[in-house]
PDB file of C-alpha atoms in Angstrom:
ATOM      1  CA  GLU A1131       0.064  -0.137  -0.019  1.00 94.00           C
ATOM      2  CA  VAL A1132       1.469   3.400  -1.011  1.00 96.00           C
ATOM      3  CA  GLN A1133       1.884   5.948   2.065  1.00 97.00           C
ATOM      4  CA  LEU A1134       3.221   9.290   2.059  1.00 98.00           C
ATOM      5  CA  VAL A1135       3.529  10.846   5.531  1.00 98.00           C
ATOM      6  CA  GLU A1136       4.668  14.402   5.800  1.00 98.00           C
ATOM      7  CA  SER A1137       6.000  16.218   8.845  1.00 97.00           C
ATOM      8  CA  GLY A1138       7.460  19.247  10.127  1.00 97.00           C
ATOM      9  CA  GLY A1139       4.910  21.729   9.995  1.00 95.00           C
ATOM     10  CA  VAL A1140       4.799  24.205  12.818  1.00 94.00           C
ATOM     11  CA  VAL A1141       3.970  27.760  13.792  1.00 97.00           C
ATOM     12  CA  VAL A1142       6.875  29.993  12.679  1.00 97.00           C
ATOM     13  CA  GLN A1143       7.356  33.786  12.684  1.00 97.00           C
ATOM     14  CA  PRO A1144       7.559  35.610   9.142  1.00 97.00           C
ATOM     15  CA  GLY A1145      11.182  35.442   7.701  1.00 97.00           C
ATOM     16  CA  GLY A1146      11.793  32.342   9.425  1.00 97.00           C
ATOM     17  CA  SER A1147      12.711  28.957   8.176  1.00 97.00           C
ATOM     18  CA  LEU A1148      11.270  25.395   8.139  1.00 97.00           C
ATOM     19  CA  ARG A1149      11.940  21.871   6.663  1.00 98.00           C
ATOM     20  CA  LEU A1150       9.170  19.522   5.872  1.00 98.00           C
ATOM     21  CA  SER A1151       9.888  16.005   5.468  1.00 98.00           C
ATOM     22  CA  CYS A1152       7.815  13.169   3.296  1.00 98.00           C
ATOM     23  CA  ALA A1153       8.256   9.745   4.263  1.00 98.00           C
ATOM     24  CA  ALA A1154       7.451   7.457   1.351  1.00 98.00           C
ATOM     25  CA  SER A1155       6.544   3.368   1.572  1.00 97.00           C
ATOM     26  CA  GLY A1156       4.505   0.962  -0.684  1.00 97.00           C
ATOM     27  CA  PHE A1157       6.242   1.827  -3.866  1.00 97.00           C
ATOM     28  CA  THR A1158       9.636   2.128  -5.482  1.00 97.00           C
ATOM     29  CA  PHE A1159      10.417   5.787  -4.706  1.00 97.00           C
ATOM     30  CA  HIS A1160      13.328   6.331  -6.585  1.00 97.00           C
ATOM     31  CA  ASP A1161      11.459   5.566  -9.855  1.00 96.00           C
ATOM     32  CA  TYR A1162       9.054   8.321  -9.416  1.00 96.00           C
ATOM     33  CA  ASN A1163       8.973  12.194  -9.831  1.00 97.00           C
ATOM     34  CA  MET A1164       7.551  13.820  -6.632  1.00 97.00           C
ATOM     35  CA  HIS A1165       5.678  16.970  -6.048  1.00 98.00           C
ATOM     36  CA  TRP A1166       4.874  19.380  -3.165  1.00 98.00           C
ATOM     37  CA  VAL A1167       1.442  21.020  -3.254  1.00 98.00           C
ATOM     38  CA  ARG A1168      -0.245  23.371  -0.757  1.00 97.00           C
ATOM     39  CA  GLN A1169      -3.761  24.235   0.058  1.00 96.00           C
ATOM     40  CA  ALA A1170      -4.636  27.335   2.383  1.00 94.00           C
ATOM     41  CA  PRO A1171      -8.015  26.872   4.234  1.00 90.00           C
ATOM     42  CA  GLY A1172     -10.993  27.071   1.969  1.00 88.00           C
ATOM     43  CA  ARG A1173      -8.756  27.232  -1.137  1.00 91.00           C
ATOM     44  CA  GLY A1174      -7.878  24.820  -3.881  1.00 91.00           C
ATOM     45  CA  PRO A1175      -4.604  23.078  -4.083  1.00 94.00           C
ATOM     46  CA  GLU A1176      -1.693  25.287  -5.196  1.00 96.00           C
ATOM     47  CA  TRP A1177       1.405  23.749  -6.608  1.00 97.00           C
ATOM     48  CA  VAL A1178       4.793  24.546  -5.168  1.00 98.00           C
ATOM     49  CA  SER A1179       7.527  22.415  -6.654  1.00 98.00           C
ATOM     50  CA  LEU A1180       8.361  19.223  -8.322  1.00 97.00           C
ATOM     51  CA  ILE A1181      11.637  17.046  -8.294  1.00 97.00           C
ATOM     52  CA  SER A1182      12.461  14.340 -10.908  1.00 96.00           C
ATOM     53  CA  TRP A1183      12.997  10.733  -9.952  1.00 95.00           C
ATOM     54  CA  ASP A1184      16.816  11.168  -9.854  1.00 94.00           C
ATOM     55  CA  GLY A1185      16.813  14.505  -8.278  1.00 94.00           C
ATOM     56  CA  TYR A1186      18.380  16.417 -11.026  1.00 95.00           C
ATOM     57  CA  THR A1187      15.415  18.464 -12.483  1.00 95.00           C
ATOM     58  CA  THR A1188      13.472  20.596 -10.350  1.00 97.00           C
ATOM     59  CA  TYR A1189      10.696  23.238 -10.783  1.00 97.00           C
ATOM     60  CA  TYR A1190       9.356  25.855  -8.631  1.00 97.00           C
ATOM     61  CA  SER A1191       6.118  28.093  -8.689  1.00 97.00           C
ATOM     62  CA  ASP A1192       6.863  31.803  -8.938  1.00 96.00           C
ATOM     63  CA  SER A1193       5.587  32.344  -5.337  1.00 97.00           C
ATOM     64  CA  VAL A1194       8.287  30.255  -4.043  1.00 98.00           C
ATOM     65  CA  LYS A1195      11.065  30.509  -6.139  1.00 98.00           C
ATOM     66  CA  GLY A1196      14.303  31.614  -4.858  1.00 97.00           C
ATOM     67  CA  ARG A1197      13.046  30.801  -1.320  1.00 98.00           C
ATOM     68  CA  PHE A1198      12.104  27.161  -1.212  1.00 98.00           C
ATOM     69  CA  ILE A1199      14.493  24.156  -2.111  1.00 98.00           C
ATOM     70  CA  ILE A1200      13.117  20.871  -3.036  1.00 98.00           C
ATOM     71  CA  SER A1201      15.422  17.853  -2.579  1.00 98.00           C
ATOM     72  CA  ARG A1202      15.247  14.103  -2.011  1.00 98.00           C
ATOM     73  CA  ASP A1203      17.207  11.159  -0.509  1.00 97.00           C
ATOM     74  CA  ASN A1204      16.225   7.950  -2.584  1.00 97.00           C
ATOM     75  CA  SER A1205      18.114   5.907  -0.094  1.00 97.00           C
ATOM     76  CA  LYS A1206      15.831   6.932   2.862  1.00 97.00           C
ATOM     77  CA  LYS A1207      12.630   7.262   0.653  1.00 98.00           C
ATOM     78  CA  SER A1208      12.368  10.747   1.583  1.00 98.00           C
ATOM     79  CA  LEU A1209      11.245  14.091  -0.146  1.00 98.00           C
ATOM     80  CA  TYR A1210      12.016  17.337   1.418  1.00 98.00           C
ATOM     81  CA  LEU A1211      11.159  20.987   1.244  1.00 98.00           C
ATOM     82  CA  GLN A1212      13.412  23.805   2.779  1.00 98.00           C
ATOM     83  CA  MET A1213      11.438  26.631   3.262  1.00 98.00           C
ATOM     84  CA  ASN A1214      13.278  30.137   4.105  1.00 98.00           C
ATOM     85  CA  SER A1215      12.062  33.592   4.232  1.00 98.00           C
ATOM     86  CA  LEU A1216       8.705  32.546   4.863  1.00 98.00           C
ATOM     87  CA  ARG A1217       5.688  35.016   4.564  1.00 97.00           C
ATOM     88  CA  THR A1218       2.121  34.840   6.136  1.00 97.00           C
ATOM     89  CA  GLU A1219       0.780  33.893   2.559  1.00 96.00           C
ATOM     90  CA  ASP A1220       2.849  30.660   2.746  1.00 98.00           C
ATOM     91  CA  SER A1221       0.687  29.540   5.657  1.00 97.00           C
ATOM     92  CA  ALA A1222      -1.134  26.130   4.335  1.00 97.00           C
ATOM     93  CA  LEU A1223      -1.607  22.483   4.537  1.00 97.00           C
ATOM     94  CA  TYR A1224       1.518  21.194   2.691  1.00 98.00           C
ATOM     95  CA  SER A1225       1.331  17.681   0.905  1.00 98.00           C
ATOM     96  CA  CYS A1226       3.596  15.702  -0.886  1.00 98.00           C
ATOM     97  CA  ALA A1227       2.177  13.698  -3.744  1.00 97.00           C
ATOM     98  CA  LYS A1228       3.774  11.082  -6.416  1.00 97.00           C
ATOM     99  CA  VAL A1229       3.054  10.740 -10.095  1.00 96.00           C
ATOM    100  CA  ARG A1230       1.394   7.710 -11.562  1.00 95.00           C
ATOM    101  CA  ILE A1231       3.795   6.170 -13.699  1.00 93.00           C
ATOM    102  CA  PRO A1232       7.752   5.843 -13.073  1.00 92.00           C
ATOM    103  CA  TYR A1233      10.182   7.998 -15.165  1.00 90.00           C
ATOM    104  CA  SER A1234       7.554  10.276 -16.046  1.00 87.00           C
ATOM    105  CA  SER A1235       8.073  13.471 -18.045  1.00 86.00           C
ATOM    106  CA  SER A1236       8.294  16.715 -15.681  1.00 85.00           C
ATOM    107  CA  SER A1237       5.068  17.955 -17.370  1.00 86.00           C
ATOM    108  CA  SER A1238       2.975  14.939 -16.017  1.00 88.00           C
ATOM    109  CA  THR A1239       0.489  16.309 -13.492  1.00 89.00           C
ATOM    110  CA  ASN A1240      -1.157  12.863 -12.946  1.00 93.00           C
ATOM    111  CA  LEU A1241      -0.640  12.760  -9.328  1.00 95.00           C
ATOM    112  CA  ASP A1242      -2.262   9.518  -8.002  1.00 94.00           C
ATOM    113  CA  TYR A1243      -1.258   9.503  -4.241  1.00 96.00           C
ATOM    114  CA  TRP A1244      -1.247  12.562  -2.005  1.00 96.00           C
ATOM    115  CA  GLY A1245      -0.308  12.491   1.693  1.00 96.00           C
ATOM    116  CA  GLN A1246      -2.680  13.980   4.341  1.00 95.00           C
ATOM    117  CA  GLY A1247      -0.366  17.108   4.745  1.00 97.00           C
ATOM    118  CA  THR A1248       1.473  19.061   7.413  1.00 98.00           C
ATOM    119  CA  ARG A1249       0.257  22.492   8.447  1.00 97.00           C
ATOM    120  CA  VAL A1250       2.487  25.441   8.194  1.00 98.00           C
ATOM    121  CA  THR A1251       1.473  28.572   9.794  1.00 97.00           C
ATOM    122  CA  VAL A1252       3.332  31.637   9.482  1.00 97.00           C
ATOM    123  CA  SER A1253       2.411  34.380  12.103  1.00 96.00           C
ATOM    124  CA  SER A1254       4.113  36.720  14.540  1.00 93.00           C
TER     125      SER A1254
ATOM    126  CA  GLN B1368      -6.586  34.145  -9.633  1.00 79.00           C
ATOM    127  CA  SER B1369      -6.151  30.727 -11.174  1.00 86.00           C
ATOM    128  CA  VAL B1370      -4.286  30.139 -14.342  1.00 91.00           C
ATOM    129  CA  LEU B1371      -7.218  27.751 -15.389  1.00 96.00           C
ATOM    130  CA  THR B1372     -10.650  28.787 -14.909  1.00 97.00           C
ATOM    131  CA  GLN B1373     -13.626  26.596 -13.787  1.00 97.00           C
ATOM    132  CA  PRO B1374     -17.133  27.603 -12.674  1.00 97.00           C
ATOM    133  CA  PRO B1375     -17.158  27.969  -8.844  1.00 96.00           C
ATOM    134  CA  SER B1376     -20.236  25.605  -8.701  1.00 97.00           C
ATOM    135  CA  VAL B1377     -22.698  23.277 -10.435  1.00 97.00           C
ATOM    136  CA  SER B1378     -25.821  21.171  -9.061  1.00 96.00           C
ATOM    137  CA  ALA B1379     -28.029  18.651 -10.179  1.00 96.00           C
ATOM    138  CA  ALA B1380     -30.515  16.144  -8.907  1.00 96.00           C
ATOM    139  CA  PRO B1381     -29.358  12.406  -8.007  1.00 97.00           C
ATOM    140  CA  GLY B1382     -29.414  10.489 -11.234  1.00 96.00           C
ATOM    141  CA  GLN B1383     -28.719  13.526 -13.549  1.00 97.00           C
ATOM    142  CA  ARG B1384     -25.592  14.632 -15.214  1.00 97.00           C
ATOM    143  CA  VAL B1385     -23.099  17.732 -14.598  1.00 97.00           C
ATOM    144  CA  THR B1386     -20.498  18.872 -16.755  1.00 98.00           C
ATOM    145  CA  ILE B1387     -17.583  21.012 -15.485  1.00 98.00           C
ATOM    146  CA  SER B1388     -15.522  22.941 -17.775  1.00 98.00           C
ATOM    147  CA  CYS B1389     -11.871  23.993 -17.557  1.00 98.00           C
ATOM    148  CA  SER B1390     -10.597  26.813 -19.915  1.00 98.00           C
ATOM    149  CA  GLY B1391      -6.936  27.693 -20.448  1.00 97.00           C
ATOM    150  CA  MET B1392      -4.469  28.611 -22.977  1.00 97.00           C
ATOM    151  CA  ARG B1393      -1.946  27.227 -25.631  1.00 97.00           C
ATOM    152  CA  SER B1394       0.675  27.075 -23.227  1.00 96.00           C
ATOM    153  CA  ASN B1395      -1.041  24.886 -20.759  1.00 96.00           C
ATOM    154  CA  ILE B1396      -4.057  22.897 -21.822  1.00 97.00           C
ATOM    155  CA  GLY B1397      -3.536  23.426 -25.553  1.00 96.00           C
ATOM    156  CA  ASN B1398       0.010  21.633 -25.373  1.00 95.00           C
ATOM    157  CA  ASN B1399      -0.219  19.317 -22.397  1.00 96.00           C
ATOM    158  CA  PHE B1400      -2.245  16.697 -21.135  1.00 96.00           C
ATOM    159  CA  VAL B1401      -4.907  17.538 -18.261  1.00 97.00           C
ATOM    160  CA  SER B1402      -5.853  15.799 -15.233  1.00 97.00           C
ATOM    161  CA  TRP B1403      -8.711  15.888 -12.825  1.00 98.00           C
ATOM    162  CA  HIS B1404      -8.985  15.559  -9.193  1.00 98.00           C
ATOM    163  CA  GLN B1405     -11.751  15.163  -7.022  1.00 97.00           C
ATOM    164  CA  GLN B1406     -11.426  16.319  -3.189  1.00 96.00           C
ATOM    165  CA  VAL B1407     -14.111  15.681  -0.542  1.00 94.00           C
ATOM    166  CA  PRO B1408     -13.760  18.403   2.033  1.00 89.00           C
ATOM    167  CA  GLY B1409     -11.282  17.301   4.827  1.00 89.00           C
ATOM    168  CA  THR B1410      -9.508  14.525   2.704  1.00 92.00           C
ATOM    169  CA  ALA B1411      -6.592  14.564   0.012  1.00 93.00           C
ATOM    170  CA  PRO B1412      -7.307  15.070  -3.491  1.00 94.00           C
ATOM    171  CA  LYS B1413      -8.186  11.781  -5.412  1.00 96.00           C
ATOM    172  CA  LEU B1414      -6.987  11.407  -9.063  1.00 97.00           C
ATOM    173  CA  LEU B1415     -10.102  10.858 -11.394  1.00 97.00           C
ATOM    174  CA  ILE B1416      -8.567  11.482 -14.797  1.00 97.00           C
ATOM    175  CA  TYR B1417      -5.500  11.382 -16.362  1.00 96.00           C
ATOM    176  CA  ASP B1418      -4.111  12.240 -19.786  1.00 96.00           C
ATOM    177  CA  ASN B1419      -7.066  14.068 -20.684  1.00 97.00           C
ATOM    178  CA  THR B1420      -9.564  11.302 -20.847  1.00 97.00           C
ATOM    179  CA  LYS B1421      -8.125   8.130 -18.999  1.00 97.00           C
ATOM    180  CA  ARG B1422      -9.706   6.712 -15.852  1.00 97.00           C
ATOM    181  CA  PRO B1423      -7.326   5.120 -13.202  1.00 95.00           C
ATOM    182  CA  SER B1424      -8.471   1.645 -11.838  1.00 95.00           C
ATOM    183  CA  GLY B1425     -11.491   1.903  -9.599  1.00 95.00           C
ATOM    184  CA  ILE B1426     -12.798   5.087 -10.876  1.00 97.00           C
ATOM    185  CA  PRO B1427     -16.378   4.342 -12.404  1.00 97.00           C
ATOM    186  CA  ASP B1428     -17.051   4.949 -15.761  1.00 95.00           C
ATOM    187  CA  ARG B1429     -19.646   7.634 -14.696  1.00 97.00           C
ATOM    188  CA  PHE B1430     -16.829   9.873 -14.815  1.00 98.00           C
ATOM    189  CA  SER B1431     -15.528  10.685 -18.316  1.00 97.00           C
ATOM    190  CA  ALA B1432     -13.373  13.694 -19.788  1.00 98.00           C
ATOM    191  CA  SER B1433     -12.582  15.298 -23.137  1.00 97.00           C
ATOM    192  CA  LYS B1434     -10.253  18.028 -24.253  1.00 98.00           C
ATOM    193  CA  SER B1435     -10.635  20.384 -27.427  1.00 96.00           C
ATOM    194  CA  GLY B1436      -8.110  23.112 -28.114  1.00 96.00           C
ATOM    195  CA  THR B1437      -7.634  25.176 -25.027  1.00 97.00           C
ATOM    196  CA  SER B1438     -10.551  23.699 -22.905  1.00 98.00           C
ATOM    197  CA  ALA B1439     -11.291  20.495 -21.169  1.00 98.00           C
ATOM    198  CA  THR B1440     -14.481  19.016 -19.770  1.00 98.00           C
ATOM    199  CA  LEU B1441     -15.299  16.707 -16.978  1.00 98.00           C
ATOM    200  CA  ASP B1442     -18.716  14.762 -17.056  1.00 98.00           C
ATOM    201  CA  ILE B1443     -20.307  13.131 -14.343  1.00 97.00           C
ATOM    202  CA  THR B1444     -23.415  11.104 -15.093  1.00 97.00           C
ATOM    203  CA  GLY B1445     -25.634   9.183 -12.887  1.00 97.00           C
ATOM    204  CA  LEU B1446     -25.127  11.705 -10.220  1.00 97.00           C
ATOM    205  CA  GLN B1447     -24.864  10.317  -6.668  1.00 97.00           C
ATOM    206  CA  THR B1448     -24.612  12.014  -3.386  1.00 95.00           C
ATOM    207  CA  GLY B1449     -21.237  10.588  -2.823  1.00 94.00           C
ATOM    208  CA  ASP B1450     -20.207  12.653  -5.934  1.00 97.00           C
ATOM    209  CA  GLU B1451     -20.385  16.007  -3.774  1.00 97.00           C
ATOM    210  CA  ALA B1452     -17.223  17.182  -3.625  1.00 97.00           C
ATOM    211  CA  ASP B1453     -14.771  19.879  -5.265  1.00 97.00           C
ATOM    212  CA  TYR B1454     -13.302  19.170  -8.507  1.00 98.00           C
ATOM    213  CA  TYR B1455      -9.912  20.463  -9.970  1.00 98.00           C
ATOM    214  CA  CYS B1456      -8.375  20.445 -13.437  1.00 98.00           C
ATOM    215  CA  GLY B1457      -4.808  20.513 -13.553  1.00 97.00           C
ATOM    216  CA  THR B1458      -1.960  20.620 -16.337  1.00 97.00           C
ATOM    217  CA  TRP B1459       1.576  21.593 -17.066  1.00 97.00           C
ATOM    218  CA  ASP B1460       2.222  25.142 -18.340  1.00 96.00           C
ATOM    219  CA  SER B1461       5.081  25.182 -20.938  1.00 96.00           C
ATOM    220  CA  SER B1462       5.585  28.848 -20.476  1.00 96.00           C
ATOM    221  CA  LEU B1463       5.615  28.996 -16.773  1.00 95.00           C
ATOM    222  CA  ASN B1464       7.380  25.624 -16.402  1.00 95.00           C
ATOM    223  CA  ALA B1465       4.933  24.970 -13.671  1.00 96.00           C
ATOM    224  CA  VAL B1466       1.827  22.610 -12.688  1.00 96.00           C
ATOM    225  CA  VAL B1467      -1.436  24.770 -12.656  1.00 97.00           C
ATOM    226  CA  PHE B1468      -4.574  24.015 -11.323  1.00 96.00           C
ATOM    227  CA  GLY B1469      -7.999  25.318 -11.833  1.00 96.00           C
ATOM    228  CA  GLY B1470      -9.824  27.178  -9.083  1.00 95.00           C
ATOM    229  CA  GLY B1471     -12.214  24.396  -8.433  1.00 96.00           C
ATOM    230  CA  THR B1472     -15.951  23.382  -8.826  1.00 97.00           C
ATOM    231  CA  LYS B1473     -18.043  22.465  -5.890  1.00 97.00           C
ATOM    232  CA  VAL B1474     -20.424  19.737  -7.096  1.00 98.00           C
ATOM    233  CA  THR B1475     -23.614  19.684  -5.165  1.00 97.00           C
ATOM    234  CA  VAL B1476     -26.392  17.153  -5.344  1.00 95.00           C
ATOM    235  CA  LEU B1477     -29.934  18.543  -4.971  1.00 92.00           C
TER     236      LEU B1477
END
């Protein structure tokens, strides 16, 4: 059974930093592109970042580019999101998601499994 | 404001059909595959449709989708109370080099 479990969400002050983790199990993690997606209360999903299966290719939304860094450790079956210079508008539930098939193109948005998310609150 | 445009809500009686539109541009829907996700409040999104028209295993054929030009459509037939949820279209935008989602459509079963 595929499982994605996020952790690391806390309350942090504006300008602060945070590192989110996503522990994967139930599939061959190192074969799949992975995404971070966030959702503010009452809002739809907002894509944050993606990383290729081998970790060599990354993309970011304009809203987080230059502040967030996505990474992965395939030996630990884990995905990470380093969040710096946090703003109040970054407050949301952050979820990791996997794409449907291995070795997908970066343009694939077929996210077939999502974690339950970890909540980040940026507030003074 | 979302890159992809969806109606905020649609509704119909049980057994009826609803259609959800998703409008974009050449750089996103026009040149890339579209996916659709269903999200029941308080739960993670669920992949309903991938590669414009395909259903993952376990998704009933009451859910179907199509794409034409820079627009995509999700159809739900034989509407059931369990279909009450928010529905989101998504695709890759080749100009932004980013995944883009629609703002979501709330389906209400009357």
